[in-house]
Tab-separated table of C-alpha atoms (C1' of nucleotides) in Angstrom:
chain	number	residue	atom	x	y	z
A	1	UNK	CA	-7.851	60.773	-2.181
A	2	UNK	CA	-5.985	58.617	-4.657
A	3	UNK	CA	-5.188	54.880	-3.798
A	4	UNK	CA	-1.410	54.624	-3.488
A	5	UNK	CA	-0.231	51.703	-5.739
A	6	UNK	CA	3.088	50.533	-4.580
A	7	UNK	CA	5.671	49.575	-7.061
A	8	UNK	CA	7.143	46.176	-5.587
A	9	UNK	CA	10.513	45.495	-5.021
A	10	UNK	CA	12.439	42.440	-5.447
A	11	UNK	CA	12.438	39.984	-2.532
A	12	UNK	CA	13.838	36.651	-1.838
A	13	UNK	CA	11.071	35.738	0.222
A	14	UNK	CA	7.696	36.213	-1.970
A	15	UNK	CA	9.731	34.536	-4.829
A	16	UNK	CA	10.179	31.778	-2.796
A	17	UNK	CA	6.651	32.018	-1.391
A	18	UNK	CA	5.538	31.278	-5.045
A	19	UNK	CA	8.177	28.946	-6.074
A	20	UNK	CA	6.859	26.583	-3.811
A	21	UNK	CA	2.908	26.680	-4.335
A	22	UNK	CA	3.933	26.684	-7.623
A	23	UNK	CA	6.176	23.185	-7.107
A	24	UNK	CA	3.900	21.654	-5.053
A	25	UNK	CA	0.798	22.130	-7.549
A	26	UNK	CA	-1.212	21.875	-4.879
A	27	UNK	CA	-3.518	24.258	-2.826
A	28	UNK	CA	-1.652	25.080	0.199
A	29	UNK	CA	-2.459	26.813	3.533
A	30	UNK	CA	-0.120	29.756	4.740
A	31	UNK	CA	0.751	27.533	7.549
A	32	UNK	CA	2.050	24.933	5.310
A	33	UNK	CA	3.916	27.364	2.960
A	34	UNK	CA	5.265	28.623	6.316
A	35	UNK	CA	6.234	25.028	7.703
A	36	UNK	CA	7.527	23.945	4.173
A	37	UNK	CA	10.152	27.195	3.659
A	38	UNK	CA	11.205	27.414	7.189
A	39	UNK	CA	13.919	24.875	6.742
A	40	UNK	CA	15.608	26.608	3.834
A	41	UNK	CA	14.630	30.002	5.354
A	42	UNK	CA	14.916	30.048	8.805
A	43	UNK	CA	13.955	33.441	9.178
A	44	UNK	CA	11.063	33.568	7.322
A	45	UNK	CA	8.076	34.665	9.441
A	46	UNK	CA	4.146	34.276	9.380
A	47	UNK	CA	3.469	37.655	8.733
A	48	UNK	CA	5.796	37.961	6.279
A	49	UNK	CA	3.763	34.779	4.519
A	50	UNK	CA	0.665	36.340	5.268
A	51	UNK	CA	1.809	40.034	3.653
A	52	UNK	CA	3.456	38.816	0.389
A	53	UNK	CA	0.498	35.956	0.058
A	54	UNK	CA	-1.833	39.239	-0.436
A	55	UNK	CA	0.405	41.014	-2.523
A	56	UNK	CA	0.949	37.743	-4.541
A	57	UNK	CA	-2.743	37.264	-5.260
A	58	UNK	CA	-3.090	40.971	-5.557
A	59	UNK	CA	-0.334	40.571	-8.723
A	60	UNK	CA	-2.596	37.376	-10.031
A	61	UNK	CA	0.156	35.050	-9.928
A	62	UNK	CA	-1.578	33.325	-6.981
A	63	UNK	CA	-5.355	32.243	-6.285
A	64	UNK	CA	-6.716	32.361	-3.582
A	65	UNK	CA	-9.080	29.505	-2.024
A	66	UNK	CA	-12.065	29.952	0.173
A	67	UNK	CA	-13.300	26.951	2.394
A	68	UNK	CA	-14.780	25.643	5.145
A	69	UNK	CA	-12.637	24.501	7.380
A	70	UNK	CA	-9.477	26.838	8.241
A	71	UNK	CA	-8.203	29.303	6.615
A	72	UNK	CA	-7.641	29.920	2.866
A	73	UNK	CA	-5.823	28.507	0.250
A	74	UNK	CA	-3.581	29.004	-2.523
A	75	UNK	CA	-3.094	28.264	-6.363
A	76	UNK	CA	-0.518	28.159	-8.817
A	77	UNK	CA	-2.697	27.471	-11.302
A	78	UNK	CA	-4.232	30.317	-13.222
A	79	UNK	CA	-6.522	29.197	-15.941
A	80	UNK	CA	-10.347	28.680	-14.546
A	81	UNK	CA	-10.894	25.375	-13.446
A	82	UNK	CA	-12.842	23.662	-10.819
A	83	UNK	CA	-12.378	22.062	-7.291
A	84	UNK	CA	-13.240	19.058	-5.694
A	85	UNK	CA	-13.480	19.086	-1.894
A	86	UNK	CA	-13.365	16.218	0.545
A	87	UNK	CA	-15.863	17.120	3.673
A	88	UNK	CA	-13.896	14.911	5.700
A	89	UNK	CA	-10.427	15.347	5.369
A	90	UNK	CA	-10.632	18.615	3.659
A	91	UNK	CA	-8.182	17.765	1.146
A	92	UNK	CA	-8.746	19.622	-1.954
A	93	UNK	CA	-8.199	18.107	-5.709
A	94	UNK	CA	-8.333	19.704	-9.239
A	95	UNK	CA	-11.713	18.509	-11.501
A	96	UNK	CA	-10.941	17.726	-15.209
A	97	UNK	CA	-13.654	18.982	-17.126
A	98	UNK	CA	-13.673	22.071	-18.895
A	99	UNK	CA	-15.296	25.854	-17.659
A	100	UNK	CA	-18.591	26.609	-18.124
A	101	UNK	CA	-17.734	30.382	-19.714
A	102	UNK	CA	-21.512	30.361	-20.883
A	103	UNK	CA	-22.566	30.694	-17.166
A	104	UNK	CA	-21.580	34.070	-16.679
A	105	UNK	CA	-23.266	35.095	-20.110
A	106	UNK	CA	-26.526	33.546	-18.934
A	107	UNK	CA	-26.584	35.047	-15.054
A	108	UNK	CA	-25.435	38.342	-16.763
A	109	UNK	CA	-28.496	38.184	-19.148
A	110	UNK	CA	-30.821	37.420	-15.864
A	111	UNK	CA	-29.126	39.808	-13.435
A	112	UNK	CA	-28.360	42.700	-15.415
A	113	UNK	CA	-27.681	44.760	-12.332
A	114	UNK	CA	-24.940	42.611	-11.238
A	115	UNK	CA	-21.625	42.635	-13.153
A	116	UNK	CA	-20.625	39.052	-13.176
A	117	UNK	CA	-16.518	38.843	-13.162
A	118	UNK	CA	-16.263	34.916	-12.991
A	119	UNK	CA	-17.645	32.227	-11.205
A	120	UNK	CA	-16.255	29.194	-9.324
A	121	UNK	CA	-17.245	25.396	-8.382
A	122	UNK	CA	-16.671	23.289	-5.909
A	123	UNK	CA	-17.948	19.687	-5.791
A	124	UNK	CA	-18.063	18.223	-2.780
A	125	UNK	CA	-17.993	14.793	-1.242
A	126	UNK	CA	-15.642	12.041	-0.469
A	127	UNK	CA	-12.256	11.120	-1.345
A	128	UNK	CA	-11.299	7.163	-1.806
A	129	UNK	CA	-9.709	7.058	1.536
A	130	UNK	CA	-12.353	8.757	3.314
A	131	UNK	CA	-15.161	6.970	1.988
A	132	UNK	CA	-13.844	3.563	4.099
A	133	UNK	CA	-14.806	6.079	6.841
A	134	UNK	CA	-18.204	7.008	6.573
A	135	UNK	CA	-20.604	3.847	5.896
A	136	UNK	CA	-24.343	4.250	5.478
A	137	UNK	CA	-24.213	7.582	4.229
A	138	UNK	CA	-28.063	7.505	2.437
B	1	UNK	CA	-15.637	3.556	19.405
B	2	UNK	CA	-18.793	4.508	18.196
B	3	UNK	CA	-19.591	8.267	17.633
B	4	UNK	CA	-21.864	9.550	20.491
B	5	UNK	CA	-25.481	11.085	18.368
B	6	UNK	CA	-27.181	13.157	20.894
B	7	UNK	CA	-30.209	13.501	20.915
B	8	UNK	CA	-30.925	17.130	21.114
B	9	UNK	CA	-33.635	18.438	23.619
B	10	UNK	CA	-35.754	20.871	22.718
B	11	UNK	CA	-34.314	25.008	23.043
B	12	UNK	CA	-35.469	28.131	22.547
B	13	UNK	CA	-32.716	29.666	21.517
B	14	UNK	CA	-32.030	27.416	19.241
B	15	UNK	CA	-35.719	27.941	17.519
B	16	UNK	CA	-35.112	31.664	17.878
B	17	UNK	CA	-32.356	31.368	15.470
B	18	UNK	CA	-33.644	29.348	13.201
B	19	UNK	CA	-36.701	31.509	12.906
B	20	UNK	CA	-34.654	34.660	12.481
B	21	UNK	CA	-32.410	33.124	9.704
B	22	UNK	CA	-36.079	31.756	8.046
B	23	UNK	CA	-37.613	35.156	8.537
B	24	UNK	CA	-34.561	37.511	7.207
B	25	UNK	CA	-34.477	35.104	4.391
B	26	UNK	CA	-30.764	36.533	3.869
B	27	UNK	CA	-27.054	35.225	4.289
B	28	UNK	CA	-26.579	36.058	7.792
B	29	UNK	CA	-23.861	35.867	10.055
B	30	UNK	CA	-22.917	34.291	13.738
B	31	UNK	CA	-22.459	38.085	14.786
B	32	UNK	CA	-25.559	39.931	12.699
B	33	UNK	CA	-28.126	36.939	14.174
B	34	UNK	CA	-26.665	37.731	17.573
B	35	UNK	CA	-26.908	41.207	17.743
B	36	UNK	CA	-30.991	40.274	15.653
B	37	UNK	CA	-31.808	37.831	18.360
B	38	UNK	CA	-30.391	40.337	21.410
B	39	UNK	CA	-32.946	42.441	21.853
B	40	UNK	CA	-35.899	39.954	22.525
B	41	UNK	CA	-33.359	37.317	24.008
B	42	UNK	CA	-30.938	39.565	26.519
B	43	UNK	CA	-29.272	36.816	27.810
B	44	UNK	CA	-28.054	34.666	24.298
B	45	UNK	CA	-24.388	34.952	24.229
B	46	UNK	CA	-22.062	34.929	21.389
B	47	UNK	CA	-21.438	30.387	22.088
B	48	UNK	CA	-24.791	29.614	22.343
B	49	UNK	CA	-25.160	31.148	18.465
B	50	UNK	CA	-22.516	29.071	17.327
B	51	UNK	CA	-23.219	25.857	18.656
B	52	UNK	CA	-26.602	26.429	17.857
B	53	UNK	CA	-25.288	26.684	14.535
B	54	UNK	CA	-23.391	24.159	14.090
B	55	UNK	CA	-26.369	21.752	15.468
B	56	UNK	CA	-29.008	23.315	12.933
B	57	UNK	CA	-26.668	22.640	10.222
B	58	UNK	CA	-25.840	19.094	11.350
B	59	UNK	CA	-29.785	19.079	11.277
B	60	UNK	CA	-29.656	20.184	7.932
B	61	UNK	CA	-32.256	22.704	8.793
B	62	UNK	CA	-29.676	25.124	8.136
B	63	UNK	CA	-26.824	25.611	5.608
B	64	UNK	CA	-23.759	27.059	6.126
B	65	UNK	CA	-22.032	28.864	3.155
B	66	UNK	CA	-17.880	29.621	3.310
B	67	UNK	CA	-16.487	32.802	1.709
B	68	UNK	CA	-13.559	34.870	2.005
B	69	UNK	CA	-14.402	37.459	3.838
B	70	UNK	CA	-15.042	37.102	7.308
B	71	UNK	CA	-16.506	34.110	8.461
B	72	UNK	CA	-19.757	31.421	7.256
B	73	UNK	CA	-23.344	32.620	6.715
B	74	UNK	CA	-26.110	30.632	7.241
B	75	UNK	CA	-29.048	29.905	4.427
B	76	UNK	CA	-32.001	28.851	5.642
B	77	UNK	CA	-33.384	28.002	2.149
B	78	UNK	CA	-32.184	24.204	1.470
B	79	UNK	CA	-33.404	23.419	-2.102
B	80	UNK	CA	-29.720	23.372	-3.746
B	81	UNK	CA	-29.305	27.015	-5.288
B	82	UNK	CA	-26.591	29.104	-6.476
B	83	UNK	CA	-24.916	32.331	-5.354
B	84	UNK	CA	-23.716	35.586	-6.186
B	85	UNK	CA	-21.082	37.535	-4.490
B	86	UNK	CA	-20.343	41.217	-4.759
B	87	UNK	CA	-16.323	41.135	-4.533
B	88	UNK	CA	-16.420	44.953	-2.967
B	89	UNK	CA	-19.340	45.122	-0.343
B	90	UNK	CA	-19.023	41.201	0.762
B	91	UNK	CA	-23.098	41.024	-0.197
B	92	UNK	CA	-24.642	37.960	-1.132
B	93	UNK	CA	-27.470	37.018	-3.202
B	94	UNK	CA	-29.542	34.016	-4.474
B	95	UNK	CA	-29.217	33.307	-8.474
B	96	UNK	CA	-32.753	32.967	-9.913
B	97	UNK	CA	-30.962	29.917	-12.560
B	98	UNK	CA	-31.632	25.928	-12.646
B	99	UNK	CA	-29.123	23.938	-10.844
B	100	UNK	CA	-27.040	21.400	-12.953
B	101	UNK	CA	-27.724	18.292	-11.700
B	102	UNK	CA	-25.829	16.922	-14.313
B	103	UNK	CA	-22.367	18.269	-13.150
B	104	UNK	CA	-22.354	15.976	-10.812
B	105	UNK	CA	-23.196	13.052	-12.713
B	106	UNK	CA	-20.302	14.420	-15.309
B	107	UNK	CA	-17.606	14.682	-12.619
B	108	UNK	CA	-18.807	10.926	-11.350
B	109	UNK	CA	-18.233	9.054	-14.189
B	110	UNK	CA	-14.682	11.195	-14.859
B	111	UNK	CA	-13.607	10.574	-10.932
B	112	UNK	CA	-14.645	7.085	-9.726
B	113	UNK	CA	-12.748	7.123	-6.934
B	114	UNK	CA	-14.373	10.166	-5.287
B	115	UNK	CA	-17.758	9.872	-4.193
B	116	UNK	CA	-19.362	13.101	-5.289
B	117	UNK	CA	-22.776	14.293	-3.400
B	118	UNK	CA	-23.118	17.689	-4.491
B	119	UNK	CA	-21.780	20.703	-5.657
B	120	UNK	CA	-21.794	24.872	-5.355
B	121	UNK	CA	-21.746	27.646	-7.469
B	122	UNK	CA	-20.029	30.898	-7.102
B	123	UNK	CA	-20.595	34.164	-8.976
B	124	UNK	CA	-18.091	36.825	-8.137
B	125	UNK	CA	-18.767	40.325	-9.549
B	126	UNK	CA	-19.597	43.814	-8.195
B	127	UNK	CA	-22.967	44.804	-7.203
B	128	UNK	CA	-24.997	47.710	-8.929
B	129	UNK	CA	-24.015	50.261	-5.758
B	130	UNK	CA	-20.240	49.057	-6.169
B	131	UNK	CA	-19.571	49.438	-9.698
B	132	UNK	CA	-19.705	53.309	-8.875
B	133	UNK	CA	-16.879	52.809	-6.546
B	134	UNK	CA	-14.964	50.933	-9.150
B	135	UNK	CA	-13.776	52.754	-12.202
B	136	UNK	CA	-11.384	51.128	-14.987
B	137	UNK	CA	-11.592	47.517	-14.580
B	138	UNK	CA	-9.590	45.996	-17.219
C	1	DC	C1'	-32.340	11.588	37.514
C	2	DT	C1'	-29.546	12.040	33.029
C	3	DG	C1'	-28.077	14.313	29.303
C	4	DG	C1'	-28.475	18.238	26.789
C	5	DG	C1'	-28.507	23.605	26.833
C	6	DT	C1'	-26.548	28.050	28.479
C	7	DG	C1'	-23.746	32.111	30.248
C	8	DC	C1'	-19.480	33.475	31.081
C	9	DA	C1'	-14.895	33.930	30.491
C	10	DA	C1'	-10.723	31.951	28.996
C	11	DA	C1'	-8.506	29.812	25.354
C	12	DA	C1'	-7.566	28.624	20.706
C	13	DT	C1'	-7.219	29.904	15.793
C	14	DC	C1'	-6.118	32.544	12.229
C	15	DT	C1'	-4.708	36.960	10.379
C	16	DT	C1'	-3.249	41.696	10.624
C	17	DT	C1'	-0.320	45.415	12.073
C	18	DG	C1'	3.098	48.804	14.414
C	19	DC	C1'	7.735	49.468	14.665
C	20	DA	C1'	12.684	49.565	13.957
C	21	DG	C1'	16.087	47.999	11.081
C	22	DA	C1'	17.505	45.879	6.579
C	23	DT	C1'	17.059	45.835	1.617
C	24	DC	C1'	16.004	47.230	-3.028
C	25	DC	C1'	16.151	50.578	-6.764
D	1	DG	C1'	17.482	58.726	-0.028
D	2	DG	C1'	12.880	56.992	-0.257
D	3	DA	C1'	9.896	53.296	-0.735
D	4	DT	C1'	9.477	48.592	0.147
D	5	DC	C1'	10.422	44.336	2.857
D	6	DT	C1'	11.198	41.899	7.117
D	7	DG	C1'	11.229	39.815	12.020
D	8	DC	C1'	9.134	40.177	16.032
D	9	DA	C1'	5.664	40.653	19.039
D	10	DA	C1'	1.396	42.623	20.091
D	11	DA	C1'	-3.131	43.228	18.736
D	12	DG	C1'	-7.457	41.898	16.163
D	13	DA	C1'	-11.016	39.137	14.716
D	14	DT	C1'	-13.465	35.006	14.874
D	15	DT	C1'	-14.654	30.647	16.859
D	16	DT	C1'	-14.275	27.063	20.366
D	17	DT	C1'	-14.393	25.215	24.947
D	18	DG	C1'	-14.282	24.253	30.183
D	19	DC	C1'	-17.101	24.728	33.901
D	20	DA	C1'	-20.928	25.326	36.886
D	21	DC	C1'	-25.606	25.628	36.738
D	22	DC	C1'	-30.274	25.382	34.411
D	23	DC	C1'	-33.755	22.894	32.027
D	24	DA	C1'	-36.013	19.309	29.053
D	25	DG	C1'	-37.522	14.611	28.716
DNA sequence: CTGGGTGCAAAATCTTTGCAGATCC
DNA sequence: GGATCTGCAAAGATTTTGCACCCAG
């Protein structure tokens, strides 16, 4: 029983897919890659987002998100860097400090067991906008 | 318009669940604390877990952790901790490590304009039982 | 009493998948 | 030609919600 690796064709669509996370330089939701192609490829559909979203991440030249609210999203940006997550709005910035490499060295030491790969942070809080929001927060 | 606070009566239910979450001391999710909490409690459906969730976390007597797969677990230790997820079997576990306050102070004085009030750590790597199941990882 | 809590089922999300036809190599 | 890609729609999986009734304070 040996995994069948596919060897990828061409297509118009996942190319496009990643042009545009990679444009934006922001972290999108499929929904919005959707909503922002449809225009200049009206017959692009979800699943077809959905499919070559996988493979995309699966080829590392997308990353993929996890948070709380919806679904997941997606990264142009390779190199290991942190997040910064707004619990009210959900928007979702870029931090500007560098990676903490030694991390994985020291939970490796600690947790032998384990085989640490990377790790990831997310801040959270409030963004400018959203702070006008939320008053006494103690 | 000013936000409605309820103030919650007392539920068994909802103590069950918190109980069971305290007493597995584990990552657990909406569906593994319902089918936990069925037996003794034959009449808890699948809505009263998650609005019971959602209230004990609002409570802060829970916390709710996002990952990819599937949907949030619940953590019913509070003191800020990090985690460690096995990329293969979806298994979580506490990481026995200090927590760096000082991130957050770092990424405050870099980011002004976004109120920071905490922040999470994730390990990503493959469990002891995985790494059998995983050969040649480059 | 009044407002919260619950079961139940329907609805809402979000994501995956089967299939037939189109496309790539 | 054979594997991959796609639209479409149906199916899955997970979470939320409307409603009528129950229960706590």
């Amino acid at each position: 029983m040996t995994t069948h690796v596919p060897r990828y064709h061409r297509s118009t669509h996942r190319e496009a897919i990643l042009d545009f996370v990679r444009d934006r330089r922001a972290h999108l939701s499929a929904e919005e890659i959707y909503a922002g192609l449809r225009p200049n490829h009206p017959r692009l559909s979800m699943g077809t987002v959905y499919r070559n979203l996988h493979i995309l991440v699966e080829q590392q030249r997308l990353h993929a998100l996890h948070f709380s609210n919806g679904g997941d999203r997606y990264d142009a940006r390779l190199e290991p860097h942190y997040h910064l997550a707004c619990r009210r709005c959900g928007d979702v910035v870029d931090v500007d400090m560098p990676v903490l490499d030694q991390l994985d060295t020291f939970v490796r030491d600690h947790r032998g067991s384990f085989r640490i790969e990377s790790h990831t942070v997310l801040f959270h809080g409030l963004c400018f906008a959203c702070t006008q929001f939320e008053r006494d927060v103690d």
